[in-house]
Short mmCIF file of C-alpha atoms and ligand atoms in Angstrom, two decimals:
data_model
loop_
_atom_site.label_atom_id
_atom_site.label_comp_id
_atom_site.label_asym_id
_atom_site.label_seq_id
_atom_site.Cartn_x
_atom_site.Cartn_y
_atom_site.Cartn_z
CA MET A 222 -6.88 -112.04 105.76
CA ALA A 223 -8.62 -109.08 107.80
CA LEU A 224 -6.76 -105.53 108.10
CA PHE A 225 -6.00 -105.20 111.78
CA ILE A 226 -4.60 -101.91 112.72
CA PRO A 227 -3.17 -102.31 116.50
CA ASP A 228 -3.43 -99.39 119.13
CA THR A 229 0.26 -99.06 119.02
CA PHE A 230 0.04 -97.31 115.62
CA ARG A 231 0.41 -93.64 116.36
CA GLY A 232 0.19 -92.03 113.04
CA GLU A 233 -2.75 -91.25 110.82
CA VAL A 234 -5.15 -94.11 109.38
CA VAL A 235 -7.07 -92.90 106.42
CA ARG A 236 -9.99 -94.97 104.99
CA PRO A 237 -12.32 -94.54 101.96
CA GLU A 238 -14.83 -92.93 104.03
CA ASP A 239 -12.54 -90.17 105.35
CA SER A 240 -12.55 -86.84 103.88
CA ALA A 241 -8.67 -86.80 103.47
CA TYR A 242 -8.65 -89.96 101.46
CA ASP A 243 -9.03 -88.62 97.98
CA GLU A 244 -6.35 -86.21 98.39
CA LEU A 245 -4.00 -88.59 99.90
CA ARG A 246 -4.37 -91.35 97.61
CA GLN A 247 -3.38 -89.32 94.61
CA VAL A 248 -0.18 -89.52 92.81
CA VAL A 249 1.37 -87.29 90.28
CA ALA A 250 0.84 -89.48 87.18
CA GLY A 251 -2.56 -88.44 85.75
CA ASP A 252 -3.51 -91.80 84.48
CA VAL A 253 -3.16 -93.50 87.98
CA ASP A 254 -6.55 -93.45 90.08
CA LYS A 255 -5.98 -96.04 92.66
CA ARG A 256 -8.41 -96.81 95.62
CA PRO A 257 -6.28 -98.29 98.70
CA ALA A 258 -8.18 -100.22 101.37
CA VAL A 259 -6.13 -97.80 103.74
CA ILE A 260 -3.57 -95.37 103.92
CA LEU A 261 -1.23 -95.44 106.74
CA ARG A 262 0.81 -92.38 107.86
CA PRO A 263 3.52 -93.30 110.35
CA VAL A 264 5.12 -90.63 112.33
CA ASP A 265 8.58 -92.42 113.03
CA ALA A 266 10.65 -95.54 112.61
CA PRO A 267 8.77 -97.75 115.21
CA ASP A 268 5.46 -96.63 113.65
CA VAL A 269 6.73 -97.63 110.26
CA ALA A 270 7.59 -100.97 111.70
CA VAL A 271 3.90 -101.27 112.95
CA ALA A 272 2.59 -100.18 109.39
CA VAL A 273 4.82 -102.93 107.65
CA ALA A 274 3.53 -105.42 110.04
CA VAL A 275 -0.09 -104.35 109.39
CA ALA A 276 0.54 -104.80 105.51
CA ARG A 277 2.58 -108.15 105.97
CA ASP A 278 -0.10 -109.86 108.33
CA SER A 279 -3.06 -108.43 106.20
CA GLY A 280 -1.74 -110.18 102.93
CA LEU A 281 -2.70 -107.23 101.06
CA PRO A 282 -0.35 -105.62 98.46
CA LEU A 283 1.82 -102.67 100.02
CA ALA A 284 2.73 -99.49 98.42
CA VAL A 285 5.33 -97.32 99.69
CA ARG A 286 4.66 -93.51 99.01
CA CYS A 287 6.88 -90.45 99.31
CA GLY A 288 6.57 -87.68 96.67
CA GLY A 289 4.32 -89.46 94.58
CA HIS A 290 6.22 -88.99 91.42
CA SER A 291 6.64 -92.71 90.25
CA GLY A 292 5.96 -92.71 86.62
CA ALA A 293 4.80 -96.14 86.89
CA GLY A 294 2.43 -95.34 89.65
CA HIS A 295 4.02 -97.69 92.07
CA SER A 296 3.21 -95.48 94.92
CA ALA A 297 -0.59 -96.26 94.57
CA VAL A 298 -2.48 -99.43 94.95
CA ASP A 299 -6.17 -100.76 94.54
CA ASP A 300 -7.35 -102.55 97.60
CA GLY A 301 -4.09 -102.61 99.41
CA VAL A 302 -2.21 -100.73 101.88
CA VAL A 303 -0.28 -97.22 101.00
CA LEU A 304 2.39 -96.65 103.48
CA ASP A 305 2.79 -92.89 103.10
CA VAL A 306 6.05 -91.49 104.65
CA ARG A 307 5.35 -87.92 104.12
CA LYS A 308 4.79 -87.12 107.95
CA LEU A 309 8.74 -88.18 108.38
CA LYS A 310 10.06 -84.50 108.00
CA THR A 311 12.75 -84.30 110.70
CA LEU A 312 15.72 -82.40 109.62
CA GLU A 313 19.01 -82.20 111.73
CA ILE A 314 21.56 -80.07 109.94
CA ASP A 315 25.09 -80.23 111.07
CA ALA A 316 26.27 -77.06 109.08
CA GLU A 317 29.87 -77.30 110.72
CA GLY A 318 30.25 -81.06 109.79
CA LYS A 319 28.49 -80.58 106.62
CA THR A 320 26.08 -83.26 106.92
CA ALA A 321 22.22 -83.66 107.62
CA TRP A 322 19.90 -86.29 108.82
CA ALA A 323 16.67 -85.76 106.70
CA GLY A 324 13.33 -87.60 107.21
CA ALA A 325 12.48 -89.59 104.12
CA GLY A 326 9.35 -87.89 103.79
CA LEU A 327 10.75 -84.53 102.92
CA THR A 328 10.66 -83.38 99.24
CA ALA A 329 14.03 -82.25 97.46
CA GLY A 330 12.58 -78.74 97.48
CA GLU A 331 11.90 -78.66 101.26
CA TYR A 332 15.26 -80.12 101.96
CA THR A 333 17.33 -77.82 99.58
CA LYS A 334 15.40 -74.67 100.98
CA ALA A 335 16.30 -75.64 104.58
CA VAL A 336 19.96 -76.34 103.89
CA GLY A 337 20.40 -73.50 101.58
CA GLU A 338 19.93 -71.23 104.58
CA HIS A 339 23.44 -72.14 105.64
CA GLY A 340 24.81 -71.88 101.92
CA LEU A 341 24.92 -75.90 101.53
CA ALA A 342 23.31 -78.14 99.33
CA THR A 343 22.96 -81.84 98.28
CA GLY A 344 22.10 -82.60 94.95
CA PHE A 345 18.82 -84.23 93.83
CA GLY A 346 16.94 -84.03 90.62
CA ASP A 347 15.32 -81.16 88.65
CA THR A 348 12.20 -80.88 90.38
CA GLY A 349 11.33 -79.82 93.86
CA SER A 350 8.42 -81.87 94.49
CA VAL A 351 10.06 -85.22 93.96
CA GLY A 352 10.43 -86.96 97.33
CA LEU A 353 13.81 -87.83 99.07
CA GLY A 354 12.49 -91.34 99.28
CA GLY A 355 12.13 -92.30 95.67
CA ILE A 356 14.89 -90.14 94.24
CA THR A 357 17.55 -91.11 96.68
CA LEU A 358 16.82 -94.85 96.27
CA ALA A 359 16.96 -94.71 92.54
CA GLY A 360 20.22 -92.78 92.41
CA GLY A 361 19.50 -88.89 91.75
CA VAL A 362 20.86 -87.25 88.88
CA GLY A 363 20.32 -83.30 88.96
CA PHE A 364 21.95 -79.85 88.62
CA LEU A 365 25.09 -80.81 90.83
CA VAL A 366 25.78 -84.17 89.36
CA ARG A 367 28.88 -83.46 87.29
CA LYS A 368 30.36 -81.36 90.31
CA TYR A 369 29.27 -83.56 93.35
CA GLY A 370 28.03 -86.88 91.93
CA MET A 371 24.56 -88.42 92.18
CA THR A 372 22.50 -88.17 95.46
CA ILE A 373 23.80 -91.54 96.34
CA ASP A 374 27.26 -90.55 96.22
CA ASN A 375 26.59 -88.18 99.05
CA LEU A 376 24.60 -90.48 101.06
CA LEU A 377 26.41 -91.73 104.23
CA ALA A 378 23.76 -93.67 106.17
CA ALA A 379 20.11 -94.45 106.33
CA GLU A 380 17.60 -95.66 108.82
CA VAL A 381 15.62 -98.73 107.06
CA VAL A 382 12.82 -100.67 108.33
CA THR A 383 12.94 -104.21 106.80
CA ALA A 384 10.00 -106.57 105.93
CA ASP A 385 10.26 -108.31 109.29
CA GLY A 386 10.01 -104.81 111.15
CA GLU A 387 13.60 -104.45 112.25
CA ILE A 388 14.72 -101.04 112.37
CA LEU A 389 18.52 -100.83 110.94
CA HIS A 390 21.07 -98.21 110.78
CA VAL A 391 22.75 -98.89 107.55
CA ASP A 392 26.09 -97.39 106.42
CA GLU A 393 29.56 -98.69 104.90
CA THR A 394 30.15 -100.94 108.16
CA SER A 395 26.63 -101.69 109.37
CA HIS A 396 24.65 -103.88 106.98
CA PRO A 397 27.09 -102.93 104.14
CA GLU A 398 25.42 -105.02 101.45
CA LEU A 399 21.90 -103.23 102.14
CA PHE A 400 23.67 -99.98 102.14
CA TRP A 401 25.13 -100.80 98.84
CA ALA A 402 21.71 -101.85 97.46
CA ILE A 403 19.74 -99.01 98.59
CA ARG A 404 22.00 -96.83 96.67
CA GLY A 405 20.24 -97.33 93.15
CA GLY A 406 18.10 -100.39 93.96
CA GLY A 407 14.84 -98.57 94.60
CA GLY A 408 12.40 -99.51 97.22
CA ASN A 409 13.04 -103.17 96.94
CA PHE A 410 14.72 -103.65 100.37
CA GLY A 411 12.75 -101.87 103.11
CA VAL A 412 11.17 -98.50 104.12
CA VAL A 413 13.72 -95.85 104.63
CA THR A 414 12.87 -93.57 107.28
CA LYS A 415 15.88 -91.34 107.37
CA PHE A 416 18.96 -90.50 105.25
CA GLN A 417 22.08 -89.00 106.25
CA TYR A 418 23.68 -86.83 103.43
CA ARG A 419 26.79 -85.09 102.80
CA LEU A 420 26.55 -81.30 102.24
CA HIS A 421 28.42 -79.15 99.91
CA ASP A 422 29.28 -75.36 100.01
CA VAL A 423 27.06 -74.04 96.94
CA GLY A 424 27.06 -70.47 98.12
CA GLU A 425 27.87 -69.26 94.64
CA PHE A 426 25.59 -70.64 91.86
CA VAL A 427 24.26 -69.56 88.37
CA GLY A 428 21.19 -71.28 87.19
CA GLY A 429 17.96 -70.94 84.83
CA MET A 430 16.88 -71.64 81.31
CA LEU A 431 18.21 -70.93 78.00
CA MET A 432 15.80 -71.28 75.11
CA LEU A 433 17.17 -71.50 71.58
CA PRO A 434 15.67 -72.37 68.23
CA ALA A 435 15.92 -76.19 67.74
CA THR A 436 18.12 -76.47 64.68
CA PRO A 437 20.72 -79.43 64.24
CA GLU A 438 23.39 -77.06 64.78
CA VAL A 439 22.21 -75.73 68.04
CA ILE A 440 21.30 -79.14 69.45
CA THR A 441 24.64 -80.70 68.47
CA GLY A 442 26.53 -77.57 69.65
CA ALA A 443 24.60 -77.58 72.85
CA ILE A 444 25.40 -81.10 73.58
CA GLU A 445 29.21 -80.74 72.75
CA ILE A 446 29.57 -77.43 74.63
CA ALA A 447 27.69 -78.89 77.79
CA SER A 448 29.74 -82.21 77.69
CA SER A 449 33.15 -80.76 77.51
CA ALA A 450 32.33 -77.82 79.78
CA PRO A 451 34.02 -77.75 83.58
CA GLU A 452 32.16 -79.99 85.62
CA GLU A 453 30.91 -77.07 87.46
CA LEU A 454 28.22 -77.09 84.71
CA SER A 455 25.33 -79.86 84.81
CA ALA A 456 22.79 -79.17 81.73
CA ILE A 457 19.46 -80.73 81.08
CA ILE A 458 19.09 -80.14 77.14
CA ASN A 459 15.52 -80.46 76.39
CA VAL A 460 14.41 -80.54 72.68
CA MET A 461 10.53 -80.00 72.98
CA THR A 462 7.55 -78.42 71.89
CA ALA A 463 7.43 -75.13 73.90
CA PRO A 464 4.74 -75.29 76.59
CA PRO A 465 1.66 -73.23 76.50
CA ALA A 466 2.79 -71.26 79.59
CA PRO A 467 2.30 -67.61 80.35
CA PHE A 468 6.02 -67.00 80.53
CA ILE A 469 6.83 -68.56 77.02
CA PRO A 470 6.35 -65.91 74.04
CA GLU A 471 3.22 -66.52 72.23
CA GLU A 472 4.67 -67.11 68.75
CA VAL A 473 7.01 -70.11 69.98
CA ARG A 474 4.33 -72.00 72.18
CA GLY A 475 3.80 -75.32 70.51
CA LYS A 476 6.91 -75.01 68.38
CA LEU A 477 9.96 -77.10 68.73
CA VAL A 478 12.67 -75.54 70.71
CA VAL A 479 15.84 -76.17 72.81
CA MET A 480 15.05 -75.61 76.46
CA ALA A 481 18.35 -76.06 78.16
CA LEU A 482 18.16 -75.89 82.08
CA LEU A 483 21.59 -74.92 83.29
CA GLY A 484 23.18 -75.13 86.78
CA TYR A 485 26.67 -73.74 87.31
CA ALA A 486 28.05 -74.53 90.98
CA GLY A 487 30.68 -71.70 90.94
CA PRO A 488 31.34 -67.87 90.72
CA PRO A 489 29.24 -65.77 88.04
CA ALA A 490 32.28 -64.62 86.47
CA GLU A 491 33.48 -68.00 85.67
CA ALA A 492 29.87 -69.18 84.56
CA GLU A 493 29.57 -66.04 82.14
CA LYS A 494 32.70 -67.58 80.35
CA VAL A 495 31.54 -70.95 80.24
CA LEU A 496 28.14 -70.12 79.14
CA ALA A 497 29.03 -67.72 76.39
CA PRO A 498 29.38 -70.34 73.74
CA LEU A 499 26.06 -71.68 74.42
CA ARG A 500 24.58 -68.19 74.20
CA ALA A 501 26.41 -67.79 70.85
CA LEU A 502 24.97 -70.78 69.26
CA ALA A 503 21.98 -68.85 67.99
CA THR A 504 19.96 -65.62 69.16
CA PRO A 505 18.26 -66.83 72.54
CA ILE A 506 14.56 -66.68 72.62
CA MET A 507 14.66 -66.54 76.32
CA ASP A 508 17.47 -66.35 78.76
CA SER A 509 16.85 -66.55 82.49
CA VAL A 510 20.11 -67.84 83.46
CA ARG A 511 21.58 -65.62 86.32
CA PRO A 512 23.32 -65.81 89.54
CA MET A 513 20.79 -67.20 92.23
CA ALA A 514 20.64 -69.23 95.32
CA TYR A 515 20.79 -73.05 94.38
CA ALA A 516 17.48 -73.44 96.07
CA GLU A 517 15.92 -71.35 93.42
CA MET A 518 16.32 -73.94 91.09
CA PHE A 519 13.24 -75.42 92.60
CA PRO A 520 10.55 -72.81 92.18
CA PRO A 521 6.91 -73.45 93.50
CA GLU A 522 5.14 -75.78 91.55
CA ASP A 523 1.30 -76.33 90.93
CA ALA A 524 0.28 -79.18 93.04
CA SER A 525 -2.64 -79.94 90.89
CA TYR A 526 -0.52 -80.69 87.69
CA ARG A 527 -1.21 -84.37 86.92
CA PRO A 528 0.04 -85.07 83.40
CA THR A 529 -1.04 -88.12 81.21
CA ALA A 530 2.23 -89.06 79.41
CA VAL A 531 4.29 -92.05 78.50
CA GLY A 532 8.04 -92.04 79.15
CA GLU A 533 11.29 -93.88 78.09
CA ASN A 534 14.73 -93.67 79.37
CA MET A 535 18.22 -94.85 78.32
CA PHE A 536 21.89 -93.97 78.78
CA VAL A 537 24.01 -93.79 75.62
CA ASP A 538 27.56 -93.00 74.77
CA THR A 539 27.02 -90.74 71.75
CA VAL A 540 24.11 -88.28 70.68
CA ASP A 541 25.62 -87.72 67.08
CA GLY A 542 24.51 -85.88 64.06
CA SER A 543 22.41 -88.73 62.78
CA ALA A 544 20.60 -89.07 66.26
CA VAL A 545 20.10 -85.55 66.34
CA GLU A 546 18.47 -85.71 62.92
CA ALA A 547 16.31 -88.55 64.00
CA ILE A 548 15.23 -86.76 67.24
CA LEU A 549 14.12 -83.62 65.06
CA LYS A 550 12.35 -85.85 62.74
CA ARG A 551 10.53 -88.04 65.37
CA LEU A 552 9.65 -85.01 67.38
CA THR A 553 8.28 -83.04 64.22
CA GLU A 554 6.31 -85.80 63.03
CA SER A 555 4.44 -86.56 66.23
CA ASP A 556 0.93 -85.35 66.88
CA ALA A 557 1.27 -85.52 70.75
CA PRO A 558 0.23 -82.23 72.43
CA MET A 559 3.91 -82.33 74.08
CA ARG A 560 6.93 -84.41 73.12
CA VAL A 561 10.29 -83.96 74.62
CA THR A 562 13.88 -85.62 74.03
CA GLN A 563 15.92 -84.86 76.91
CA ILE A 564 19.55 -85.10 76.90
CA ARG A 565 21.60 -84.85 80.04
CA PRO A 566 25.57 -84.95 79.52
CA LEU A 567 27.13 -86.73 82.47
CA GLY A 568 30.68 -87.50 83.36
CA GLY A 569 32.68 -85.67 86.14
CA ALA A 570 32.20 -86.56 89.80
CA MET A 571 29.45 -89.02 88.78
CA ALA A 572 31.80 -91.12 86.76
CA ARG A 573 34.90 -91.25 89.06
CA VAL A 574 32.78 -93.55 91.62
CA ALA A 575 33.55 -97.16 90.87
CA SER A 576 30.84 -98.95 89.05
CA ASP A 577 30.39 -101.57 91.64
CA ALA A 578 30.52 -99.09 94.78
CA THR A 579 26.79 -98.66 94.42
CA ALA A 580 23.79 -100.50 92.96
CA PHE A 581 23.48 -97.76 90.27
CA ALA A 582 26.52 -98.85 88.13
CA HIS A 583 26.08 -97.29 84.74
CA ARG A 584 28.88 -94.68 85.62
CA ASP A 585 30.66 -94.58 82.21
CA ALA A 586 27.51 -93.39 80.15
CA ALA A 587 28.25 -90.34 78.45
CA TYR A 588 24.35 -89.23 78.49
CA MET A 589 21.17 -89.94 80.01
CA VAL A 590 18.30 -89.45 77.39
CA ASN A 591 14.74 -89.21 78.32
CA LEU A 592 11.74 -89.37 76.03
CA ALA A 593 8.23 -88.11 76.96
CA ALA A 594 4.99 -87.83 75.03
CA PHE A 595 1.68 -86.61 76.23
CA TYR A 596 -1.57 -88.47 75.17
CA THR A 597 -5.17 -87.51 75.10
CA SER A 598 -7.21 -90.80 75.40
CA PRO A 599 -6.65 -94.57 76.20
CA ALA A 600 -6.54 -95.41 72.47
CA ASP A 601 -3.96 -92.42 71.99
CA ARG A 602 -1.95 -94.07 74.98
CA ILE A 603 -1.45 -97.17 73.34
CA ALA A 604 -0.28 -95.50 70.11
CA LYS A 605 2.12 -93.10 72.03
CA HIS A 606 3.69 -96.04 73.98
CA GLU A 607 4.50 -97.80 70.64
CA TRP A 608 5.85 -94.49 69.31
CA ILE A 609 8.12 -93.94 72.18
CA THR A 610 9.50 -97.63 72.45
CA SER A 611 10.48 -97.50 68.80
CA PHE A 612 11.83 -94.23 69.22
CA ARG A 613 13.96 -95.63 72.28
CA ASP A 614 15.04 -98.51 70.17
CA GLN A 615 16.18 -96.08 67.47
CA LEU A 616 18.54 -93.98 69.69
CA GLU A 617 19.67 -96.80 72.16
CA THR A 618 23.03 -98.25 71.07
CA GLY A 619 24.98 -101.26 72.49
CA MET A 620 23.49 -102.91 75.63
CA PRO A 621 20.32 -101.46 76.71
CA ARG A 622 20.80 -99.32 79.94
CA ALA A 623 18.32 -97.75 81.92
CA TYR A 624 17.81 -95.61 85.03
CA VAL A 625 15.64 -96.93 87.46
CA GLY A 626 13.93 -93.71 88.45
CA PHE A 627 12.75 -93.13 84.97
CA VAL A 628 11.49 -96.50 84.14
CA ALA A 629 7.70 -95.68 83.57
CA ASP A 630 6.38 -99.01 82.85
CA ALA A 631 4.67 -100.61 85.83
CA ASP A 632 5.83 -104.19 85.09
CA ASN A 633 8.64 -104.36 82.39
CA PRO A 634 11.30 -106.95 83.85
CA GLU A 635 13.45 -106.09 80.74
CA ARG A 636 13.88 -102.48 81.60
CA VAL A 637 14.63 -103.52 85.11
CA ARG A 638 17.35 -105.65 83.89
CA ALA A 639 18.43 -103.09 81.76
CA ALA A 640 18.83 -100.75 84.77
CA TYR A 641 21.64 -102.98 86.13
CA PRO A 642 24.66 -105.09 84.91
CA ALA A 643 24.30 -108.74 85.12
CA ALA A 644 26.56 -109.02 88.31
CA THR A 645 24.92 -106.03 90.03
CA TYR A 646 21.37 -107.50 89.25
CA ASP A 647 22.68 -110.83 91.09
CA ARG A 648 24.12 -109.17 93.90
CA LEU A 649 20.69 -107.27 94.31
CA VAL A 650 18.97 -110.64 94.32
CA ALA A 651 21.26 -111.92 97.10
CA VAL A 652 20.46 -108.86 99.13
CA LYS A 653 16.87 -109.25 98.39
CA GLN A 654 16.79 -112.88 99.52
CA GLN A 655 18.45 -111.79 102.79
CA TYR A 656 16.12 -108.69 103.73
CA ASP A 657 12.89 -109.43 101.79
CA PRO A 658 12.65 -112.93 100.75
CA ALA A 659 8.84 -112.95 100.50
CA ASN A 660 9.02 -109.83 98.29
CA LEU A 661 6.68 -107.82 100.52
CA PHE A 662 8.21 -104.73 98.91
CA ARG A 663 7.19 -105.57 95.25
CA LEU A 664 5.33 -102.51 94.16
CA ASN A 665 8.32 -101.00 92.77
CA GLN A 666 10.76 -101.72 89.64
CA ASN A 667 10.88 -105.20 91.22
CA ILE A 668 13.90 -107.62 91.83
CA PRO A 669 12.16 -110.59 92.84
CA ALA A 670 14.21 -112.91 95.32
C1 FAD B 1388 8.50 -84.39 87.04
C2 FAD B 1388 9.67 -85.30 87.42
C3 FAD B 1388 11.05 -84.97 87.45
C4 FAD B 1388 12.04 -85.96 87.71
N1 FAD B 1388 13.35 -85.57 87.65
C5 FAD B 1388 14.28 -86.34 88.06
C6 FAD B 1388 15.70 -85.83 88.01
O1 FAD B 1388 15.99 -84.78 87.64
N2 FAD B 1388 16.69 -86.77 88.54
C7 FAD B 1388 16.22 -87.90 88.90
O2 FAD B 1388 17.30 -88.87 89.27
N3 FAD B 1388 15.03 -88.33 88.84
C8 FAD B 1388 14.16 -87.64 88.45
N4 FAD B 1388 12.82 -88.01 88.49
C9 FAD B 1388 12.70 -89.54 88.89
C10 FAD B 1388 12.25 -89.74 90.23
O3 FAD B 1388 13.60 -89.59 91.02
C11 FAD B 1388 11.73 -91.12 90.52
O4 FAD B 1388 10.36 -91.20 90.01
C12 FAD B 1388 11.38 -91.30 92.18
O5 FAD B 1388 11.02 -92.37 92.43
C13 FAD B 1388 10.35 -90.43 92.56
O6 FAD B 1388 10.29 -90.48 93.81
P1 FAD B 1388 8.90 -90.04 94.71
O7 FAD B 1388 9.43 -90.12 96.20
O8 FAD B 1388 8.51 -88.53 94.52
O9 FAD B 1388 7.86 -90.94 94.33
P2 FAD B 1388 7.11 -91.98 94.90
O10 FAD B 1388 6.06 -92.32 93.92
O11 FAD B 1388 6.36 -91.57 96.24
O12 FAD B 1388 7.94 -93.16 95.17
C14 FAD B 1388 8.62 -93.94 94.12
C15 FAD B 1388 8.92 -95.35 94.60
O13 FAD B 1388 9.85 -95.18 95.60
C16 FAD B 1388 10.04 -95.96 96.47
N5 FAD B 1388 10.19 -95.26 97.88
C17 FAD B 1388 9.85 -93.97 97.99
N6 FAD B 1388 10.03 -93.58 99.24
C18 FAD B 1388 10.43 -94.77 99.87
C19 FAD B 1388 10.92 -94.91 101.33
N7 FAD B 1388 10.96 -93.95 102.06
N8 FAD B 1388 11.41 -96.02 101.57
C20 FAD B 1388 11.21 -97.25 100.60
N9 FAD B 1388 10.94 -96.99 99.38
C21 FAD B 1388 10.61 -95.76 98.79
C22 FAD B 1388 8.71 -96.81 96.37
O14 FAD B 1388 9.15 -98.00 95.76
C23 FAD B 1388 7.93 -96.12 95.51
O15 FAD B 1388 7.09 -96.94 94.55
C24 FAD B 1388 11.70 -87.39 88.16
C25 FAD B 1388 10.42 -87.69 88.10
C26 FAD B 1388 9.45 -86.80 87.65
C27 FAD B 1388 8.08 -87.41 87.82
#
């Protein structure tokens, strides 16, 4: 079928011959280099409905693109339609009522900066350039997760354009099953054009990076302290090769270190007490943890950074001494230019939400663990992929559990299944059958009807 774009489409139409094409087709993953037939950049929900119809009627594959961070490269497509939501940047803040309606094309950093001017915040992840679209639909685990829950726990409503072009207001009472599904079910059910979030007072905040030597005692100690700390503390403990960045002391670059990213949503005096045992684990190599505005957790980023890496993700209930030993052994033996094991202690507000309240259901997991390894060539990619999969198998305990936002394989139904308990998956299939039976929205961690 031919690609027909009606005059009713008011957004930008970008084709291969246009000067903006190369920049706009790019995503963050450095090994994704797809050439869509057209990039459609709608300006509002009715325009999104036209774009959805264009894709549906053309029969070409459709990719929905927001911040472009999909590790699987799902927001790019060869010879298909990219529906790029980045022009949807409206933001209505109700500072008194502590809610905000945000265009789905905003990034976490853009939103956080704007609401931060009112001393308010909604939690997203650890990276400002990640799009609201992708992270909210996946779930959202970041620096406020233990105190205020996941992003989806602060989602009050959304505007969704379905496969047949309907524009729906979706919340607990209007299309409740769809509202349940978009809170963790990814981009399977439609294009979200706006999200309504709850805002929290995060006037006082302490954050930054604490770098310590990567010894078994430090890693185990950091995990224990961060897990049992008050829920004001959300920590991301990276055991990794120190990057060759100018702010890293030269003598540690390329060496294994613990790089703990810390966020404390409370008064500085309290934070000092909670963080003291972490600082006492060893003489810090670097310590940039300080009182700051929450929005400073998202510093400016290099937009040209397009890493080539493989990644794995899992939820586990323990990271004990033998797991720490395995992590250090694996990371020491690897020849990857950068390799990381990231441990995120969970619990707190995230764990208090019932596991069937949202499509994200792994509420009881104690830790999220992410693995990443950079690679240097296509052959090296295969080697690193094998390495990282067997590393995951070594650490994963019990039933496999994954976070759909970090599943980096483009087509791995087993890991999609691991993202949901069986009953949750079946319920997602039923919602898919109702709202997208033809699987128009299939470039994602897909749940076929
Ligand atoms: C460097 C980095 C750091 C990260 N840190 C965190 C973190 O701390 N916490 C966390 O929870 N996650 C984190 N993630 C994972 C991230 O949340 C997911 O990869 C997310 O999908 C990226 O969203 P995006 O909009 O930037 O990406 P995109 O690639 O634009 O979108 C990803 C997918 O989301 C869907 N989608 C996006 N927008 C819409 C929309 N408006 N309507 C319907 N579907 C849509 C599409 O299926 C699309 O393929 C991180 C990822 C990276 C690369």
